[in-house]
Each structure stands twice: as structure tokens, then as C-alpha cells.
Amino acid sequence: MMSLNFAQISQDDLISPMIWKAAYGFATTCILGVAAYAGYRVGTPERYQARQHLNPELNDQIKKVVDSLKITDDQLINIMQILEEEMNTGLSSSTHNQATVKMFPSYVQNVPNGTEIGQVLALDLGGTNFRILLIDLHGNSTVESTSRIFVIPQSIMIGDGKHLFHHIAECLHEFMEKEHLLNTGICYPLGFTFSFPCQQESLASARLTTWTKGFNCSGVVNEDVVKLLQDAINEKHINAKCVALVNDTVGTLMACAYKDPSTAIGLILGTGTNACYIESLDKVGTWNGNYDEPKQVIINTEWGAFGDNGCLNFIRTKYDEEIDVSSINPGKQIFEKMISGMYIGEIVRLIILDLVQQELLFLSHRDIYRDYTTPLYNRGEFYTKFVSTVETDEGIQFSNTRRVLENIGIQNPTYNDCAIVQYICRQVSKRAARLAAAGLAVLINRIRKPHVTVGVDGSLYRYHPRFKYDMKRYMESLVNKDFQFTLTLSDDGSGVGAAMVACVADASPCKETRVYDEEIVS
Ligand code: ADP
Ligand code: MG
């Protein structure tokens, strides 16, 4: 026992110094390591931050928030199948009334071939700006146009419908007076681009089914908007006749087809989103026109309403729900609210706010956490054009992102702040591009032509630095390999296209040619 005890004691005596030495060595290494690491951070803060947040998705909490936006490939294919079914529901006469994707026949059956000629007026109402245009179709695939933008005050956008049409007629009078078109003895044909869902009964009669995109004038739903417009024009004794009501998607398709006959789809990615395409009459159960050649008609899908029956709930996030409940049309335009310019910036703002509330963002700006006067806390203050600006930044300088953040009240944002905000913007616009791509793929697979050109209009598509490339890339994996497609930016489809429809519809084209610049009138 003694020897054992001795042995134990002597062993303990031997082990202790070894442990102490090891502990001492370890502690020294740790202290030196921490000191070196601290020195590294102080010396190269940007590099340290770059390592930590170059991929903001690596931060688990941020990843969890932003991941709610991700749509998997399987989900996207599922969405395409649902959309296809919804489109068939809209086209069938027995189910059209219950359909959310309305698939309205536009009564435009012929696409132009470039030989159209004449001088036509066009009105473009349906989003951010109200424009009036005078368009000369030269008959050789070229056009010249002059246009002016008029502001529609917010009070008129949500006021009495009569005031809206009086205001439009007043602007038209002012425009025609300036262009010396009044009292010329000519009654000018006018194409009315009215980009809201309408049940058309002919080219020049259309009942509004519902307002969208920030408009909500009383006394217009279920009324013939061509009649309301013409009554207001006649009241002011203006020599113009509305001969066609055209959706902006249809205008875009027509304007693009004037230059490229393979155009069969028109797409809008602006304030709202919508698409139209050329469909065979035998697929259009709701068609009540004649079945003469060409046995086709442009269908205005009104796909912005896809999901209004809850079929997209499986991909909606709490941000989408918040956007919807605080909109002027809750429960409506669910697909549009995930894609278009009116909503993308706001989705980004809501995610930023959520991260701020979870103390994951703007950590060095805790003074703004409860300063509800900063633009960050105000609805609509993160414009969709900011998303474009943020995504223009490449590398780690973030000069554009910094500018945008300063705009919403974050002075001197850190590297991390910029990286995270850019990551959010990227995911929100990627999701929008994926959804739009899925919609287009459904149409291209349906048209079944070896090659289809898609005419696209709208500021989101035009100005966002990646949207068009993302959308094309996603489409490549969703479109049937037998079909080729081209995306073409349409030059002012909603103006020129409406004029084209009006020109074809009108038998007495005018001959004068004018060219002026666009100017803004408030
Ligand atoms: P509309 O659809 O009303 O005819 P536009 O095609 O100009 O008009 O689209 C307006 C929408 O585009 C607005 O919602 C706006 O937020 C968005 N937008 C404007 N500029 C940009 C931009 N640079 N990048 C992305 N979106 C933009
Ligand atoms: Mg437009």
C-alpha cells in the first residue's frame, strides 16, 4: 500500500508540472493568437469584414430570414403546372367566371406586318405615368412619335371615375392644341392603352373588371371604359374617336411584331406584371367572335391575379402577406405583388426592417432602431429603382449601396450592412425573375412554335441590371428544348402598339409626319 501510495504521489508530482507546463503553453498560444487576431482585425478591418460577411447567407439567422424567399426548381415546375391549369380555367366558357387568371380575348387577331401607315393618337393609362402620343406609322416598319407625360394626381387616382375621364380629356385637348390638331377637319383615330383587367366585348368596348396598381376610382368597375372616355372627349368637342382599347401587353406584342413577325408574346414588367400571347381560336372557349381566318386571337392573360385563390400560398412569405394586407387591393394580384416594380422595393424594405428588429442589421446605428421618422420606417420609401442601384455594385466598395442606404437614413453604413442589403435585394429580384420566367415558359410551351420572340416592356426589365439575364437563364431550363425563344425590349409598346391597333381598326388614316421630344407636364 505504502509503495503504491508513494508511487501515486510521485506520479502526481511528475504529472502536475507537465499539466501546468501544457496549460501554460496553451494559454500563451491562446493569448498570442487572440492578440494576433485582434491586431489583424484592427490592421485590416475591411478584410476581416469581407471574410465574415462576403457571403451574408453564411450567417444562419440572416439566411433563415432571406431563405423564406427561395423557390426550389421542383416548386417552380409545380407553379408552372398550376398556372397552366388556371389558364385553361380562364379560357373555358364553363369555368371562366370562377377563374382567377382571366385569359381575356383582346379582339386583336392580326399582328402587323410593318406596312401599316397613318397618323394616330394614343393614350397610355395604367401605371406610373399617363401619356398622350401622336404616332406616324411610315409603312416600312418604322414609326415616328411625339409624346407628353401628364401627371394624374393621387386624388384623381382614387377619386370619382368621372373626374378621371374629364382629366384625361382635358389633357388630350391641351396636347392636340399644342400639336395643332384641333379643328383640322380630321377626326383622328385614337388607340387607348388601358392597362387594367377588362372584359372586352369588341375592339372598342371593354368593361373594367377591377382596378389594380394604385388606381381605385369609383363608378368605373363593370362600365364600358371606351364609352366613358368617348363621352368625356365629346363633351369637350375634341375631334378624336377611340377606335380600340388595348392592354399594354397587347400593345407591346404589336409594336414588337411590327419589326419582328415571330413575336407571339407581349410581357410587361413595370408597375405591374402581365402577359399576352397569340392563341388558336379552338382553345378559346369564351370566344364569341367569328371563326374566319386567321383562327387566332391575342389573349390578355391578366396573370398578375394568379394566386388570388390561394394556390400560391405555399411560396408566400410573411412579407408578401404584409404587402398584401396593407395594399389598396388586399387578396388581389398575388403573383404581381411578388414580381413587379410597385412591390419589389417594398418587399426589400420589409425584410430590412425585420432584420433591424432582430438586431441583425445596422448594428452600429442603434439610434435609428426606434427612430420611426427615418425613411426606412415609411411605406414605399425603398424604391424599386434602389434595388437596381444596389445590385449594380460589384466587389466590396458598395458605393451605390452606400448612397441608397444614406437615402433611407443610414449614414456611413458598414461593409456588413451593405453586403446584407445587397444580398436581400438580390434574393428578392431573383425570386421575381424566377416567377416571371416560369410564366413565360408556360406560354412558350403552349404556343409550340420552333421559335418565339417575346416583346418586353416596363422599367423593371429595362433598368434592372440583372433581371433580363436571370430571367433568360431560368427560362432556358424551363422551356421545352424543342422551342427557341428570344427576349426583345420593345420600344414604347404601350404607345406605338395601341396606335397600330387603332390604325388597323380605322379606315381613314391621316398623312402628316411630326417628330418631337417627350416632355413632362405637371
Ligand atoms: P408603367 O408600368 O406604369 O407603365 P414603367 O414601365 O415605367 O411604368 O414601370 C414603373 C415601375 O418601374 C415603378 O414601379 C418603378 O418602381 C419601377 N422602376 C422605375 N425605375 C426603375 C429602375 N431603375 N429599376 C427597377 N425598377 C424601376
Ligand atoms: Mg407602361
XYZ file of C-alpha atoms and ligand atoms in Angstrom:
550
model
C 0.000 0.000 0.000
C 2.807 2.332 1.027
C 4.738 1.811 -2.157
C 1.579 2.199 -4.075
C 0.883 5.447 -2.264
C 4.402 6.536 -2.870
C 4.152 5.605 -6.458
C 0.929 7.537 -6.742
C 2.341 10.579 -5.032
C 5.453 10.545 -7.086
C 3.426 10.103 -10.253
C 1.186 13.033 -9.248
C 4.272 15.047 -8.587
C 5.545 14.206 -12.016
C 2.257 14.825 -13.834
C 1.380 18.169 -12.246
C 4.283 20.134 -13.633
C 3.618 18.593 -17.057
C -0.013 19.666 -16.920
C 0.930 23.123 -15.744
C 3.504 23.397 -18.496
C 1.000 22.282 -21.091
C -1.669 24.618 -19.686
C 0.834 27.458 -19.637
C 1.828 26.738 -23.217
C -1.782 26.540 -24.336
C -2.705 29.761 -22.535
C 0.286 31.539 -24.080
C -0.691 30.286 -27.512
C -4.268 31.469 -26.971
C -3.202 34.903 -25.747
C -0.775 35.304 -28.616
C -3.406 34.012 -31.022
C -6.067 36.402 -29.764
C -3.586 39.285 -29.787
C -2.516 38.443 -33.320
C -6.157 38.106 -34.412
C -7.081 41.416 -32.768
C -4.097 43.034 -34.450
C -5.191 41.550 -37.756
C -8.712 42.931 -37.273
C -7.513 46.374 -36.289
C -4.967 46.398 -39.065
C -7.277 45.158 -41.819
C -10.886 45.678 -40.745
C -12.232 45.585 -44.290
C -10.586 42.246 -44.964
C -11.860 40.841 -41.704
C -15.362 42.008 -42.508
C -15.106 40.751 -46.044
C -14.230 37.314 -44.688
C -17.098 37.348 -42.262
C -19.857 38.716 -44.472
C -18.750 38.259 -48.043
C -21.474 35.627 -48.076
C -24.186 37.031 -45.822
C -26.075 33.785 -46.364
C -23.493 32.154 -44.107
C -24.925 33.994 -41.151
C -27.553 31.488 -40.050
C -30.103 33.966 -38.772
C -29.938 36.156 -41.873
C -30.008 33.071 -44.057
C -33.138 31.874 -42.281
C -34.927 35.161 -42.952
C -33.908 35.500 -46.591
C -34.258 31.772 -47.351
C -38.005 32.125 -46.954
C -37.875 33.722 -50.445
C -36.237 30.756 -52.135
C -38.281 28.808 -54.645
C -36.851 25.397 -55.496
C -36.768 24.003 -59.033
C -39.470 21.484 -58.113
C -41.672 24.230 -56.713
C -41.173 26.255 -59.881
C -42.257 23.338 -62.051
C -45.248 22.856 -59.776
C -46.099 26.561 -60.187
C -45.965 26.129 -63.977
C -48.402 23.226 -63.819
C -50.813 25.182 -61.633
C -50.600 28.226 -63.920
C -51.322 26.058 -66.956
C -54.457 24.719 -65.224
C -55.513 28.217 -64.192
C -55.114 29.387 -67.797
C -57.329 26.573 -69.054
C -59.903 27.506 -66.401
C -59.872 31.098 -67.682
C -60.258 30.035 -71.329
C -63.139 27.628 -70.801
C -66.608 29.207 -71.005
C -67.963 26.939 -68.250
C -65.270 27.914 -65.722
C -64.278 31.428 -66.840
C -66.456 33.185 -64.259
C -64.709 31.496 -61.312
C -61.242 31.802 -62.876
C -58.588 33.996 -61.291
C -56.359 34.102 -64.403
C -58.969 35.548 -66.723
C -57.416 34.988 -70.163
C -59.434 37.755 -71.812
C -59.661 37.675 -75.628
C -58.362 41.052 -76.836
C -60.217 41.047 -80.168
C -56.887 41.730 -81.820
C -56.434 38.893 -84.300
C -53.852 40.141 -86.737
C -50.365 41.182 -85.875
C -48.918 43.961 -88.042
C -46.548 43.226 -90.886
C -44.782 46.581 -90.989
C -46.735 48.008 -93.940
C -49.283 49.825 -91.772
C -49.409 53.532 -92.489
C -51.129 56.505 -90.890
C -51.225 59.174 -88.197
C -52.871 58.067 -84.989
C -53.358 59.247 -81.413
C -52.707 57.008 -78.431
C -53.427 57.351 -74.734
C -51.419 55.271 -72.299
C -53.010 54.918 -68.886
C -52.171 52.164 -66.500
C -49.462 52.837 -64.007
C -46.929 55.434 -63.135
C -47.462 57.907 -65.948
C -50.295 58.967 -68.156
C -49.058 59.711 -71.651
C -50.554 61.052 -74.829
C -48.877 60.253 -78.119
C -49.154 61.177 -81.757
C -47.730 58.417 -83.885
C -46.829 58.208 -87.545
C -46.624 54.720 -88.958
C -44.489 55.026 -92.076
C -45.410 51.724 -93.677
C -41.831 50.460 -93.809
C -41.504 49.026 -90.278
C -40.548 52.465 -88.924
C -42.514 54.876 -86.782
C -42.076 58.401 -85.503
C -43.808 59.659 -82.457
C -44.217 62.642 -80.217
C -45.482 62.238 -76.705
C -46.096 64.113 -73.492
C -46.405 62.828 -69.974
C -49.193 64.185 -67.803
C -49.446 63.642 -64.095
C -52.559 62.046 -62.676
C -52.860 63.403 -59.147
C -53.345 60.834 -56.394
C -56.709 62.421 -55.568
C -57.928 61.570 -59.083
C -56.433 58.047 -58.992
C -58.665 57.132 -56.080
C -61.484 59.636 -56.670
C -64.641 59.724 -58.772
C -64.285 57.998 -62.158
C -65.986 60.934 -63.932
C -63.152 63.215 -62.800
C -60.591 60.771 -64.140
C -62.067 60.796 -67.663
C -62.614 64.580 -67.610
C -58.998 64.995 -66.626
C -57.883 62.713 -69.476
C -60.000 64.662 -71.981
C -58.558 67.950 -70.726
C -55.001 66.663 -71.167
C -55.885 65.410 -74.675
C -57.290 68.836 -75.558
C -54.113 70.529 -74.321
C -51.930 68.082 -76.280
C -53.879 68.411 -79.526
C -53.957 72.185 -79.214
C -50.169 72.312 -78.879
C -49.750 69.927 -81.814
C -52.215 71.951 -83.945
C -54.521 69.000 -84.352
C -57.718 70.713 -83.208
C -60.202 71.971 -85.810
C -58.297 70.424 -88.724
C -61.407 68.838 -90.172
C -59.921 65.420 -89.420
C -61.281 63.089 -86.803
C -58.186 61.318 -85.521
C -58.395 57.624 -84.671
C -57.309 57.009 -81.115
C -55.983 53.844 -79.505
C -56.496 53.700 -75.760
C -53.944 51.674 -73.843
C -55.827 50.942 -70.667
C -53.747 48.502 -68.657
C -56.271 47.132 -66.229
C -58.239 43.885 -66.436
C -61.145 44.342 -68.839
C -63.754 42.022 -70.229
C -63.793 43.129 -73.875
C -66.888 42.751 -75.996
C -65.258 44.089 -79.141
C -62.154 46.077 -80.021
C -63.811 49.298 -78.857
C -65.848 48.208 -75.873
C -64.448 46.904 -72.636
C -65.799 46.584 -69.116
C -63.352 47.098 -66.296
C -63.441 44.058 -64.013
C -61.298 45.511 -61.221
C -58.836 48.318 -60.616
C -55.195 47.377 -59.843
C -51.838 49.121 -59.270
C -52.869 52.012 -57.058
C -55.972 53.076 -59.011
C -59.376 52.854 -57.376
C -61.841 55.298 -58.999
C -65.488 54.944 -58.144
C -68.180 54.241 -60.728
C -65.948 52.587 -63.342
C -65.919 48.862 -62.477
C -68.330 46.993 -64.799
C -68.687 50.093 -67.007
C -67.551 50.396 -70.626
C -64.383 52.465 -70.312
C -64.311 53.299 -74.045
C -67.754 54.864 -73.685
C -66.704 56.789 -70.567
C -63.663 58.112 -72.442
C -65.572 58.952 -75.635
C -68.308 60.763 -73.651
C -65.647 62.917 -71.981
C -63.957 63.586 -75.369
C -67.287 64.528 -76.984
C -68.192 66.811 -74.101
C -65.099 68.866 -74.923
C -65.817 68.705 -78.686
C -62.458 67.102 -79.423
C -62.010 65.674 -82.946
C -60.827 62.224 -81.897
C -62.530 58.848 -81.881
C -61.473 55.969 -79.702
C -61.470 53.012 -82.098
C -59.623 50.489 -79.956
C -58.950 49.664 -76.344
C -55.644 47.907 -75.952
C -53.958 46.341 -72.983
C -50.288 47.373 -72.633
C -49.172 43.755 -73.103
C -51.056 43.633 -76.412
C -49.546 46.971 -77.443
C -46.107 45.619 -76.613
C -46.669 42.480 -78.678
C -47.967 44.540 -81.617
C -45.143 47.074 -81.527
C -42.586 44.299 -81.427
C -44.320 42.328 -84.212
C -44.174 45.428 -86.447
C -40.404 44.831 -86.571
C -40.194 41.087 -85.881
C -43.013 38.877 -87.220
C -42.059 35.945 -84.974
C -43.325 37.885 -81.937
C -46.088 35.902 -80.235
C -45.878 37.095 -76.614
C -46.043 40.531 -75.001
C -44.752 40.913 -71.449
C -44.911 43.820 -69.013
C -42.541 44.150 -66.067
C -43.244 47.660 -64.854
C -45.530 48.978 -62.140
C -47.408 45.703 -62.544
C -46.820 42.487 -64.444
C -48.923 40.853 -67.123
C -48.504 38.939 -70.363
C -50.431 38.240 -73.545
C -49.885 35.711 -76.320
C -51.352 34.526 -79.602
C -53.752 31.621 -79.036
C -55.598 29.398 -81.531
C -59.339 30.020 -81.506
C -60.087 26.336 -80.928
C -58.533 26.693 -77.463
C -60.583 29.783 -76.579
C -63.896 28.514 -75.230
C -65.012 32.041 -74.345
C -64.617 33.325 -77.933
C -67.822 34.879 -79.265
C -66.412 36.412 -82.455
C -66.281 34.769 -85.878
C -64.087 31.806 -86.798
C -62.780 33.189 -90.101
C -59.071 33.218 -90.845
C -56.839 33.884 -89.025
C -58.146 31.413 -86.495
C -56.262 33.077 -83.674
C -56.626 35.891 -81.160
C -54.324 37.639 -78.730
C -55.212 36.576 -75.196
C -54.561 39.004 -72.361
C -53.769 36.538 -69.577
C -54.015 39.003 -66.638
C -51.563 36.703 -64.893
C -50.995 39.273 -62.158
C -54.046 37.735 -60.463
C -52.508 34.240 -60.419
C -52.640 33.071 -56.797
C -55.701 35.133 -55.823
C -57.453 31.840 -54.946
C -54.662 30.831 -52.563
C -52.890 28.445 -54.958
C -49.546 30.205 -54.453
C -49.731 30.320 -50.661
C -47.082 27.610 -50.409
C -44.416 30.053 -51.593
C -45.700 33.259 -49.993
C -43.733 34.762 -47.119
C -44.859 36.924 -44.221
C -43.515 39.905 -46.185
C -45.811 39.085 -49.111
C -48.719 38.874 -46.713
C -47.835 42.215 -45.188
C -47.572 43.868 -48.621
C -50.967 42.455 -49.496
C -52.875 43.450 -46.365
C -51.553 46.998 -46.473
C -52.308 47.412 -50.197
C -55.429 49.085 -51.595
C -56.467 45.737 -53.150
C -55.955 43.074 -50.473
C -56.245 39.488 -51.678
C -55.808 40.558 -55.290
C -52.876 40.451 -57.737
C -50.907 37.983 -55.616
C -48.474 36.958 -58.410
C -47.976 40.620 -59.373
C -47.214 41.542 -55.760
C -44.235 39.134 -55.781
C -42.847 40.341 -59.107
C -43.479 43.901 -60.185
C -41.930 47.305 -59.690
C -44.681 48.589 -57.435
C -43.806 45.991 -54.787
C -40.199 44.777 -55.058
C -38.642 47.731 -53.231
C -41.258 47.445 -50.512
C -40.549 43.725 -50.002
C -36.865 44.616 -49.573
C -37.769 47.346 -47.065
C -39.880 44.940 -45.001
C -37.058 42.376 -44.859
C -34.547 45.063 -43.863
C -36.904 46.185 -41.103
C -37.303 42.621 -39.884
C -33.518 42.189 -39.682
C -33.209 45.509 -37.852
C -35.838 44.390 -35.373
C -33.961 41.122 -34.849
C -30.801 43.195 -34.289
C -29.027 41.593 -37.234
C -28.527 44.725 -39.318
C -27.268 48.285 -38.902
C -25.766 47.292 -35.551
C -23.731 50.457 -35.368
C -26.853 52.544 -35.969
C -28.824 51.599 -32.899
C -30.057 55.193 -32.701
C -32.323 54.502 -35.699
C -33.797 51.366 -34.170
C -36.677 53.311 -32.697
C -36.472 56.467 -34.771
C -39.649 55.966 -36.733
C -39.121 59.208 -38.618
C -36.326 57.670 -40.726
C -37.435 56.851 -44.292
C -36.683 53.188 -43.563
C -39.824 53.063 -41.454
C -42.082 54.635 -44.091
C -44.026 52.557 -46.542
C -42.775 52.899 -50.126
C -39.548 54.698 -49.193
C -37.295 51.949 -50.545
C -37.930 52.461 -54.252
C -37.588 49.568 -56.681
C -35.039 51.635 -58.578
C -32.910 51.429 -55.397
C -32.890 47.646 -55.802
C -31.424 48.145 -59.280
C -28.880 50.606 -57.938
C -27.793 48.285 -55.118
C -27.421 45.351 -57.492
C -25.260 47.429 -59.824
C -22.467 47.316 -57.228
C -19.793 44.744 -57.830
C -16.931 43.970 -55.491
C -16.627 45.290 -51.962
C -16.695 49.057 -52.415
C -20.504 49.298 -52.355
C -20.501 52.936 -53.431
C -24.060 52.754 -54.866
C -25.407 50.743 -51.950
C -23.971 53.267 -49.507
C -25.744 56.049 -51.374
C -29.037 54.193 -51.273
C -28.692 53.442 -47.567
C -27.912 57.068 -46.837
C -31.121 57.876 -48.693
C -33.146 55.800 -46.239
C -31.444 57.324 -43.203
C -28.412 55.080 -42.598
C -25.389 57.363 -42.556
C -21.974 55.730 -43.064
C -23.223 52.160 -43.343
C -20.660 49.465 -42.587
C -19.384 46.906 -45.027
C -21.622 44.284 -43.408
C -24.705 46.488 -43.739
C -24.069 46.935 -47.462
C -23.343 43.255 -48.084
C -26.501 42.146 -46.297
C -28.747 44.700 -48.032
C -27.336 43.706 -51.412
C -27.965 40.058 -50.585
C -31.606 40.839 -49.744
C -32.123 42.807 -52.977
C -30.548 40.006 -54.949
C -32.814 37.340 -53.489
C -35.980 39.421 -53.922
C -35.290 40.227 -57.572
C -34.108 36.672 -58.274
C -37.392 35.320 -56.977
C -39.301 37.780 -59.172
C -37.252 36.763 -62.224
C -37.826 33.066 -61.489
C -41.587 33.544 -61.257
C -41.763 35.649 -64.436
C -39.595 33.042 -66.210
C -41.966 30.260 -65.125
C -44.938 32.220 -66.516
C -43.227 32.804 -69.861
C -42.132 29.166 -70.093
C -45.773 28.080 -69.712
C -46.731 30.328 -72.631
C -43.846 29.276 -74.900
C -44.504 25.582 -74.216
C -48.156 26.223 -75.026
C -47.547 28.087 -78.300
C -45.385 25.189 -79.536
C -43.615 27.136 -82.276
C -39.971 26.347 -83.074
C -39.081 29.975 -82.386
C -40.946 32.663 -80.486
C -39.972 36.268 -79.827
C -41.173 37.804 -76.577
C -41.619 41.585 -76.687
C -40.960 43.041 -73.241
C -41.684 46.486 -71.855
C -41.511 48.057 -68.397
C -38.929 49.858 -66.307
C -38.124 46.872 -64.098
C -36.990 44.828 -67.100
C -35.419 47.835 -68.812
C -33.336 49.193 -65.967
C -32.636 46.377 -63.521
C -29.036 45.291 -64.140
C -29.668 41.519 -63.939
C -33.362 40.823 -64.329
C -33.258 40.092 -68.064
C -30.241 37.791 -67.798
C -31.638 35.955 -64.762
C -34.995 35.515 -66.443
C -33.442 34.183 -69.650
C -31.263 31.750 -67.693
C -34.183 30.387 -65.687
C -36.309 30.136 -68.830
C -33.647 28.055 -70.557
C -34.169 25.294 -68.019
C -37.976 25.541 -68.054
C -38.793 25.883 -71.762
C -39.145 22.652 -73.721
C -35.844 22.047 -75.551
C -37.620 21.885 -78.948
C -38.573 25.551 -78.725
C -36.232 28.505 -79.091
C -37.048 31.937 -77.746
C -35.731 35.492 -77.895
C -36.454 38.275 -75.431
C -36.654 41.684 -77.113
C -37.020 45.014 -75.396
C -39.982 46.686 -77.020
C -39.701 50.361 -77.846
C -42.683 52.000 -76.215
C -45.117 49.196 -76.835
C -47.943 50.723 -74.900
C -47.889 53.834 -77.085
C -46.936 52.593 -80.539
C -48.772 49.285 -80.213
C -52.078 50.965 -79.382
C -51.622 53.275 -82.352
C -51.006 50.246 -84.518
C -54.196 48.549 -83.421
C -56.092 51.811 -83.905
C -54.586 52.297 -87.358
C -55.602 48.838 -88.485
C -59.060 49.339 -86.974
C -59.582 52.734 -88.610
C -60.337 53.127 -92.304
C -59.212 56.729 -92.730
C -55.573 57.112 -91.723
C -54.016 60.579 -91.710
C -50.881 61.539 -93.526
C -48.859 64.206 -91.655
C -45.497 63.390 -90.093
C -44.135 65.012 -86.940
C -41.237 64.395 -84.583
C -40.996 65.982 -81.135
C -39.307 65.165 -77.878
C -41.098 63.851 -74.837
C -41.620 66.362 -72.054
C -43.208 66.228 -68.653
C -46.194 68.419 -67.866
C -47.496 68.561 -64.320
P -45.804 51.526 -66.061
O -45.700 50.065 -65.774
O -46.548 52.226 -65.001
O -46.261 51.833 -67.425
P -42.926 51.671 -66.010
O -42.747 50.608 -67.010
O -42.050 52.858 -66.107
O -44.376 52.207 -65.941
O -42.713 50.992 -64.588
C -42.737 51.740 -63.432
C -42.215 50.876 -62.313
O -40.860 50.562 -62.563
C -42.270 51.546 -60.964
O -42.930 50.674 -60.066
C -40.851 51.718 -60.539
O -40.667 51.366 -59.205
C -40.106 50.741 -61.393
N -38.804 51.306 -61.769
C -38.514 52.564 -62.180
N -37.196 52.709 -62.388
C -36.640 51.511 -62.095
C -35.307 51.011 -62.097
N -34.268 51.796 -62.422
N -35.115 49.734 -61.743
C -36.141 48.941 -61.406
N -37.414 49.353 -61.370
C -37.664 50.615 -61.716
Mg -46.207 51.148 -69.289
